[in-house]
mmCIF file of C-alpha atoms in Angstrom:
data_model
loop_
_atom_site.group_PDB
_atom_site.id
_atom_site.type_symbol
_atom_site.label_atom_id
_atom_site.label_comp_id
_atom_site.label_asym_id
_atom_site.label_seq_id
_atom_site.Cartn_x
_atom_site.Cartn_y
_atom_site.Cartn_z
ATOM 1 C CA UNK N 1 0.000 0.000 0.000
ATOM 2 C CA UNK N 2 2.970 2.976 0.588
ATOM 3 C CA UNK N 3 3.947 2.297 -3.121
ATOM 4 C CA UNK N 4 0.988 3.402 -4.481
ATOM 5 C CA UNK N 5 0.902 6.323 -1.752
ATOM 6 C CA UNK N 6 4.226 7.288 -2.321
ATOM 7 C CA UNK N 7 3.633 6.749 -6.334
ATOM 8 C CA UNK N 8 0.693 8.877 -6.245
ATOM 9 C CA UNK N 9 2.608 11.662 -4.489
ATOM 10 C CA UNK N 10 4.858 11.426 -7.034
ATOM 11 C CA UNK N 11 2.846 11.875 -9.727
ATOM 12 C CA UNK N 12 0.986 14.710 -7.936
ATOM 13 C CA UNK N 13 4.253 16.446 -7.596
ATOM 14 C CA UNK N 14 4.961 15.829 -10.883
ATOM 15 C CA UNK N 15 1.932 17.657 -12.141
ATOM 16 C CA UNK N 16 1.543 20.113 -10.035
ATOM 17 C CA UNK N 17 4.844 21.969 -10.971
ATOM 18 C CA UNK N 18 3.442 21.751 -14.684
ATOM 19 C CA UNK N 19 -0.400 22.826 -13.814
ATOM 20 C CA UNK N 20 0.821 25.063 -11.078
ATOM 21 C CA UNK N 21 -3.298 26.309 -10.043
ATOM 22 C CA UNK N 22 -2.026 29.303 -8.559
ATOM 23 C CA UNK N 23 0.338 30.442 -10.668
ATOM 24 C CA UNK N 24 -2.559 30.160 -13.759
ATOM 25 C CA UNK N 25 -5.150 32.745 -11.978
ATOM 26 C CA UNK N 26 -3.514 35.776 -13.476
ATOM 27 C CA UNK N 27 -3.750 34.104 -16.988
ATOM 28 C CA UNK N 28 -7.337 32.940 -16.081
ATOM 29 C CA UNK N 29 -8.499 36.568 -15.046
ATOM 30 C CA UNK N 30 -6.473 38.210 -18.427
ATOM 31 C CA UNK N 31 -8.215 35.851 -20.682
ATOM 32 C CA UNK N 32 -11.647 36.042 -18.739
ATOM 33 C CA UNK N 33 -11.245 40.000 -18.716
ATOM 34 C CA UNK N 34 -14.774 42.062 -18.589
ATOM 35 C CA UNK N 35 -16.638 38.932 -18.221
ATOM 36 C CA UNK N 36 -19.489 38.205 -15.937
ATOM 37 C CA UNK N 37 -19.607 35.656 -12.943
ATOM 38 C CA UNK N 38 -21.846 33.303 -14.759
ATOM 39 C CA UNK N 39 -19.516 33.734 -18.213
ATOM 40 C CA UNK N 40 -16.683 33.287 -15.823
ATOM 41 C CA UNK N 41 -18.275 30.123 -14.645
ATOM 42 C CA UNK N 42 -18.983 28.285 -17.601
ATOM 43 C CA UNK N 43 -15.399 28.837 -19.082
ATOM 44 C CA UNK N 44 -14.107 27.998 -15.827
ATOM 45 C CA UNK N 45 -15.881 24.303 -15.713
ATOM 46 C CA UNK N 46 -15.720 23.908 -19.534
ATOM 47 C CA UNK N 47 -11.675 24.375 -19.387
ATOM 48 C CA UNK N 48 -11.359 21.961 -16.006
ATOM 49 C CA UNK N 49 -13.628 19.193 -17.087
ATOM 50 C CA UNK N 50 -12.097 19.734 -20.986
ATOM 51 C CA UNK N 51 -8.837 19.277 -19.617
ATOM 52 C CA UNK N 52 -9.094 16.595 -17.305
ATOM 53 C CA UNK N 53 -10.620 14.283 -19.897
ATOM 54 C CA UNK N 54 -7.818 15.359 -22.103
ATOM 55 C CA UNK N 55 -5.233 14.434 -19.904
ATOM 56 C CA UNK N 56 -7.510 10.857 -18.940
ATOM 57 C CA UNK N 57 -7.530 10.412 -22.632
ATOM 58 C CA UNK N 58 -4.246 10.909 -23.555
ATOM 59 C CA UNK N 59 -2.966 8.971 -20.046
ATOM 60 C CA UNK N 60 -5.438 5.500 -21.539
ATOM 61 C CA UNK N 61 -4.938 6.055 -24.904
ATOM 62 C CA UNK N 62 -1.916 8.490 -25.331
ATOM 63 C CA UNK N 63 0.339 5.894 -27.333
ATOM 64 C CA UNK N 64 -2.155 4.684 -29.420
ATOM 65 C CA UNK N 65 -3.259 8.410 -30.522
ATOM 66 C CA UNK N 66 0.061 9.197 -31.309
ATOM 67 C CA UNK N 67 0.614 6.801 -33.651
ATOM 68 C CA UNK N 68 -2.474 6.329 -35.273
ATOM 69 C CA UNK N 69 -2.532 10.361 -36.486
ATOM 70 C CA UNK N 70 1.363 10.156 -36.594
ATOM 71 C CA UNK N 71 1.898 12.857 -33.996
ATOM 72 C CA UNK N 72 5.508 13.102 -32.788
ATOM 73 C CA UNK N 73 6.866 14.412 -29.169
ATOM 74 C CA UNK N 74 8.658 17.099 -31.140
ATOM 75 C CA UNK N 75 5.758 18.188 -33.072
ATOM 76 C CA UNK N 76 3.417 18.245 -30.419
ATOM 77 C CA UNK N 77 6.009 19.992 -27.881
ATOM 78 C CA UNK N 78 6.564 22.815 -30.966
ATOM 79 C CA UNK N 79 2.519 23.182 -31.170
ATOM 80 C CA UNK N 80 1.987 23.306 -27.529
ATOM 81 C CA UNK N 81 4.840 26.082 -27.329
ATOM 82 C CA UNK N 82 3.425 28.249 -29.882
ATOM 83 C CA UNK N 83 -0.106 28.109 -28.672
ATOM 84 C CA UNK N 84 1.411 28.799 -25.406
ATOM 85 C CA UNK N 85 3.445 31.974 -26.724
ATOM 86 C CA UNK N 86 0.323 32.943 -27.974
ATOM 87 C CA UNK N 87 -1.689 33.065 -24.891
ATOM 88 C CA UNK N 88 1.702 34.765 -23.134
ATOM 89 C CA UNK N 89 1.692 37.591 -25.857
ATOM 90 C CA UNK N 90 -2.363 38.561 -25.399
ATOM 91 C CA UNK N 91 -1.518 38.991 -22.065
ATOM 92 C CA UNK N 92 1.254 41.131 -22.088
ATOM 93 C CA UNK N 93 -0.501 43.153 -25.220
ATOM 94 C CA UNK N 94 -4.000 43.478 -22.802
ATOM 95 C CA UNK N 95 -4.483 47.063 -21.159
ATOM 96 C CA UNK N 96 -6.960 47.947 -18.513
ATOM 97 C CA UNK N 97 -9.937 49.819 -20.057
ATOM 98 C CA UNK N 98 -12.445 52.167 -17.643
ATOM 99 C CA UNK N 99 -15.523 49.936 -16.520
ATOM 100 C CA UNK N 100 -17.648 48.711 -18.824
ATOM 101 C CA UNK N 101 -20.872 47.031 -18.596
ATOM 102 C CA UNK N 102 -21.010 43.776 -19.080
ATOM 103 C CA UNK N 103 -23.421 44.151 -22.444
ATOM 104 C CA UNK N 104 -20.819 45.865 -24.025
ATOM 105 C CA UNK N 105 -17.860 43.006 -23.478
ATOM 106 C CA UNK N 106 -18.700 40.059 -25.664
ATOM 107 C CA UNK N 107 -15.265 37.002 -24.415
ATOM 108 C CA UNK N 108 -14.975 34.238 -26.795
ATOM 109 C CA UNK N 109 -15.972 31.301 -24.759
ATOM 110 C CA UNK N 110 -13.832 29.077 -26.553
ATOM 111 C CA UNK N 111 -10.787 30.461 -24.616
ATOM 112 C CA UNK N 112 -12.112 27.331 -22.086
ATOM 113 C CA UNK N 113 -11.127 24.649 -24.711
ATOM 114 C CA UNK N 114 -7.726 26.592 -26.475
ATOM 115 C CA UNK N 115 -5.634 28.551 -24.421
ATOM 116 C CA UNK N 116 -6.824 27.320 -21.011
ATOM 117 C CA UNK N 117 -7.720 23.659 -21.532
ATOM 118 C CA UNK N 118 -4.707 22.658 -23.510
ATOM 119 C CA UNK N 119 -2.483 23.606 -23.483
ATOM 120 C CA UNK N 120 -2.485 26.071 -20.347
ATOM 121 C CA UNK N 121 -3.774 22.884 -18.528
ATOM 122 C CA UNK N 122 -3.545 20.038 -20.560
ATOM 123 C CA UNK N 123 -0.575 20.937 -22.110
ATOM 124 C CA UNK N 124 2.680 18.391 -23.726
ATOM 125 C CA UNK N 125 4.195 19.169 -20.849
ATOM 126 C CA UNK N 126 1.024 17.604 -18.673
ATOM 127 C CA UNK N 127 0.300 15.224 -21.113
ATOM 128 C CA UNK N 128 3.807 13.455 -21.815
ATOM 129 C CA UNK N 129 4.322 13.806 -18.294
ATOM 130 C CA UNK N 130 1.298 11.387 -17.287
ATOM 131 C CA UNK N 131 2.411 8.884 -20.443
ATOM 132 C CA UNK N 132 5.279 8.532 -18.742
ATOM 133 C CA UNK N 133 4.106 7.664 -15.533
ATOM 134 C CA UNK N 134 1.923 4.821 -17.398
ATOM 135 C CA UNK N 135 4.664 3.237 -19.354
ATOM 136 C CA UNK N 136 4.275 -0.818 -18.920
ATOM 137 C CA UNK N 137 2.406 -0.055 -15.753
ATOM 138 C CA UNK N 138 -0.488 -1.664 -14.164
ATOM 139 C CA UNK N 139 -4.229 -0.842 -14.503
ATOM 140 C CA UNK N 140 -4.289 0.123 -10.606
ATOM 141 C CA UNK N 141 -1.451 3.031 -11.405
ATOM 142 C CA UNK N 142 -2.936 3.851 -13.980
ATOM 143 C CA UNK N 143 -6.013 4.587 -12.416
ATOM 144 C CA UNK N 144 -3.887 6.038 -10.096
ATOM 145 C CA UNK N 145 -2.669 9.011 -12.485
ATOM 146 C CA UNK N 146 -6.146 9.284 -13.822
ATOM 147 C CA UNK N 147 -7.077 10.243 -10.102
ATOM 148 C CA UNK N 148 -4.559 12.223 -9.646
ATOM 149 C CA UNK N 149 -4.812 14.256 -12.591
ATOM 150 C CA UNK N 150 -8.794 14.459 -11.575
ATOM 151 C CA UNK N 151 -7.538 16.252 -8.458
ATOM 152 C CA UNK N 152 -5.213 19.071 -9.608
ATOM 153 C CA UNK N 153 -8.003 19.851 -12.440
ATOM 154 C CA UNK N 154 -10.567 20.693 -9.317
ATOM 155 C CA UNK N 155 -7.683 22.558 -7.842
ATOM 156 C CA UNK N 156 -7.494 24.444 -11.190
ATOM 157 C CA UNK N 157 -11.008 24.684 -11.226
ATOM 158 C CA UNK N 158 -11.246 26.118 -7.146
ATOM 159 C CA UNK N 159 -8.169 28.896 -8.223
ATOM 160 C CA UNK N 160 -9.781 29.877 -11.019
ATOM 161 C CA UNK N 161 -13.412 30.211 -9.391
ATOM 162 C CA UNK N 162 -12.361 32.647 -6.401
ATOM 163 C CA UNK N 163 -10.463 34.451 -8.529
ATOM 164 C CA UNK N 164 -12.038 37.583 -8.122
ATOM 165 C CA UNK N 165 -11.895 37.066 -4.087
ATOM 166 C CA UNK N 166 -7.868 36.409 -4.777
ATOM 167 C CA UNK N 167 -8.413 40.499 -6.616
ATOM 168 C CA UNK N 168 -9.920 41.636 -3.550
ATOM 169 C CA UNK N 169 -7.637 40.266 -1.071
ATOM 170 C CA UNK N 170 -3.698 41.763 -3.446
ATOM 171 C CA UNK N 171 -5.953 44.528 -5.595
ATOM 172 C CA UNK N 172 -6.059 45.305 -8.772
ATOM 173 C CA UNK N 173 -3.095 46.302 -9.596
ATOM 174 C CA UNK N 174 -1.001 43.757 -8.492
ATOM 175 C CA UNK N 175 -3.479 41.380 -10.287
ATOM 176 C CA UNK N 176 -2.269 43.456 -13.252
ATOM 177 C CA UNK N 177 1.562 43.369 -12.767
ATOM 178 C CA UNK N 178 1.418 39.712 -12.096
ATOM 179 C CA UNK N 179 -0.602 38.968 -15.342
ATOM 180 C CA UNK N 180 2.025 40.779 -16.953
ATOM 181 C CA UNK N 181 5.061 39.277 -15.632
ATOM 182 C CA UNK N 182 3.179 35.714 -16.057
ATOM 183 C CA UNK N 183 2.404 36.922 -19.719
ATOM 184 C CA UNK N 184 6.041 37.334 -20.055
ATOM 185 C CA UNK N 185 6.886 33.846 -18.197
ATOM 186 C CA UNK N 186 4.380 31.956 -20.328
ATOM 187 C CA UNK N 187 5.870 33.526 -23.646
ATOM 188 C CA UNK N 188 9.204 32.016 -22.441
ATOM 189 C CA UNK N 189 7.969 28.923 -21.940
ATOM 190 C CA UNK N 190 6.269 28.569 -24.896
ATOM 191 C CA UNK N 191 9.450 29.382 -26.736
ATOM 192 C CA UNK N 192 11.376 27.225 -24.625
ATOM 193 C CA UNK N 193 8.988 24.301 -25.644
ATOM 194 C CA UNK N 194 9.276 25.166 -29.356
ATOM 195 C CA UNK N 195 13.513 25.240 -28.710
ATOM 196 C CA UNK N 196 13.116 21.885 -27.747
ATOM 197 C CA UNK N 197 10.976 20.074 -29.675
ATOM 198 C CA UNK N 198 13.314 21.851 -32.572
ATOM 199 C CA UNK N 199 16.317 20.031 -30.734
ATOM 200 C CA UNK N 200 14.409 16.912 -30.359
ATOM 201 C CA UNK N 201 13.408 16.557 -34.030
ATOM 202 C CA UNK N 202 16.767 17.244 -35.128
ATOM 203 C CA UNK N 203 18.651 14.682 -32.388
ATOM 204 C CA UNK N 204 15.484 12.075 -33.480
ATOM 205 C CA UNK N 205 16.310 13.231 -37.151
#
C-alpha cells in the first residue's frame, strides 16, 4: 500500500509543478477580462472538465493516438509552445480599459477549450508527463494518475473560481503586474517548448 501512496505523491508532484493552479489565476483573469460571474463560470468548468478528460484520454490512450494520427513528441512539444506563446503575448498586449458594462464586453468562450484547456492545462508538458508515468504499468497506477490528474483539475477549477476574491484580497493592480510578468513567463515557456521540440526533431532526425 505505501507504493501506491508514495507513487501517487509522485505523480501529484509531478503535475503540479506543470499545472501550477495558482500560478494560472492571473492568466485565467487576463483571458476572462470584462466577463461576468456566470460567463466566468462556464469557461471555468468547460476548461477543467475539458482538460481533465484530455489528460484521462491521452494517459489511456496516449500511445495509441500518437501513432495512429502520426503525432511526434517534437511536433506536439513545438505546437503546444506556440499556442502557449500565444496566450503569453495577449496577455502582455491586454491594457486595462475604464468599466464597462457587461453588455458591451462580448469574451470568446472558446478560450475554455484553447488557451486554457490545452495547453495552459492540458498541455505536452502535462500530457507526456502522465504517459510517462503509465509506461508498462499496471491498470491500478494507472487509475492512479487518472485520479490524480482528476484532483489538480478541481484545484485548477477552485483557483480559477475565487479568482475575483484572490483580486480583492492583493488589488487590482497587483493582479495586473502579475498577469504581466506571467504573460512574459508563459511567452518564455512557450518558446522554450518550441527550442526543444526543434532540438528533439533534429537529435530524433
Amino acid at each position: 500500500m505505501e507504493e501506491y501512496w508514495t507513487f501517487g505523491f509522485s505523480v501529484f508532484t509531478g503535475l503540479f509543478a506543470i499545472t501550477n493552479p495558482i500560478a494560472n489565476v492571473p492568466v485565467f483573469l487576463g483571458l476572462t477580462d470584462g466577463a461576468g460571474k456566470i460567463e466566468k463560470h462556464r469557461i471555468n468548468s468547460k476548461a477543467t472538465m475539458t482538460a481533465f478528460i484530455i489528460i484521462a484520454l491521452f494517459t489511456l490512450l496516449g500511445k495509441f493516438i500518437f501513432d495512429f494520427f502520426g503525432i511526434t513528441i517534437p511536433a506536439f512539444k513545438i505546437t503546444g509552445g506556440l499556442l502557449i506563446f500565444y496566450a503569453g503575448f495577449r496577455m502582455l498586449q491586454s491594457k486595462k480599459s475604464n468599466m464597462r458594462h457587461l453588455d458591451e464586453v462580448a469574451v470568446d468562450e472558446n478560450i475554455a477549450i484553447s488557451p486554457l484547456a490545452i495547453p495552459l492545462i492540458a498541455g505536452p508538458g502535462t500530457i507526456v508527463t502522465t504517459m510517462n508515468y503509465v509506461t508498462d504499468a499496471s491498470y491500478l497506477y494507472i487509475a492512479i494518475v487518472v485520479a490524480v490528474a482528476g484532483l489538480i483539475c478541481w484545484m485548477n477549477y477552485l483557483a480559477f473560481r475565487y479568482s475575483n476574491l484572490i483580486v480583492e484580497k492583493i488589488g487590482n493592480n497587483v493582479i495586473t503586474v502579475i498577469g504581466k510578468i506571467m504573460g512574459l513567463i508563459i511567452s518564455i515557456i512557450g518558446t522554450t517548448m518550441v527550442i526543444d521540440g526543434i532540438k528533439l526533431t533534429i537529435a530524433l532526425g
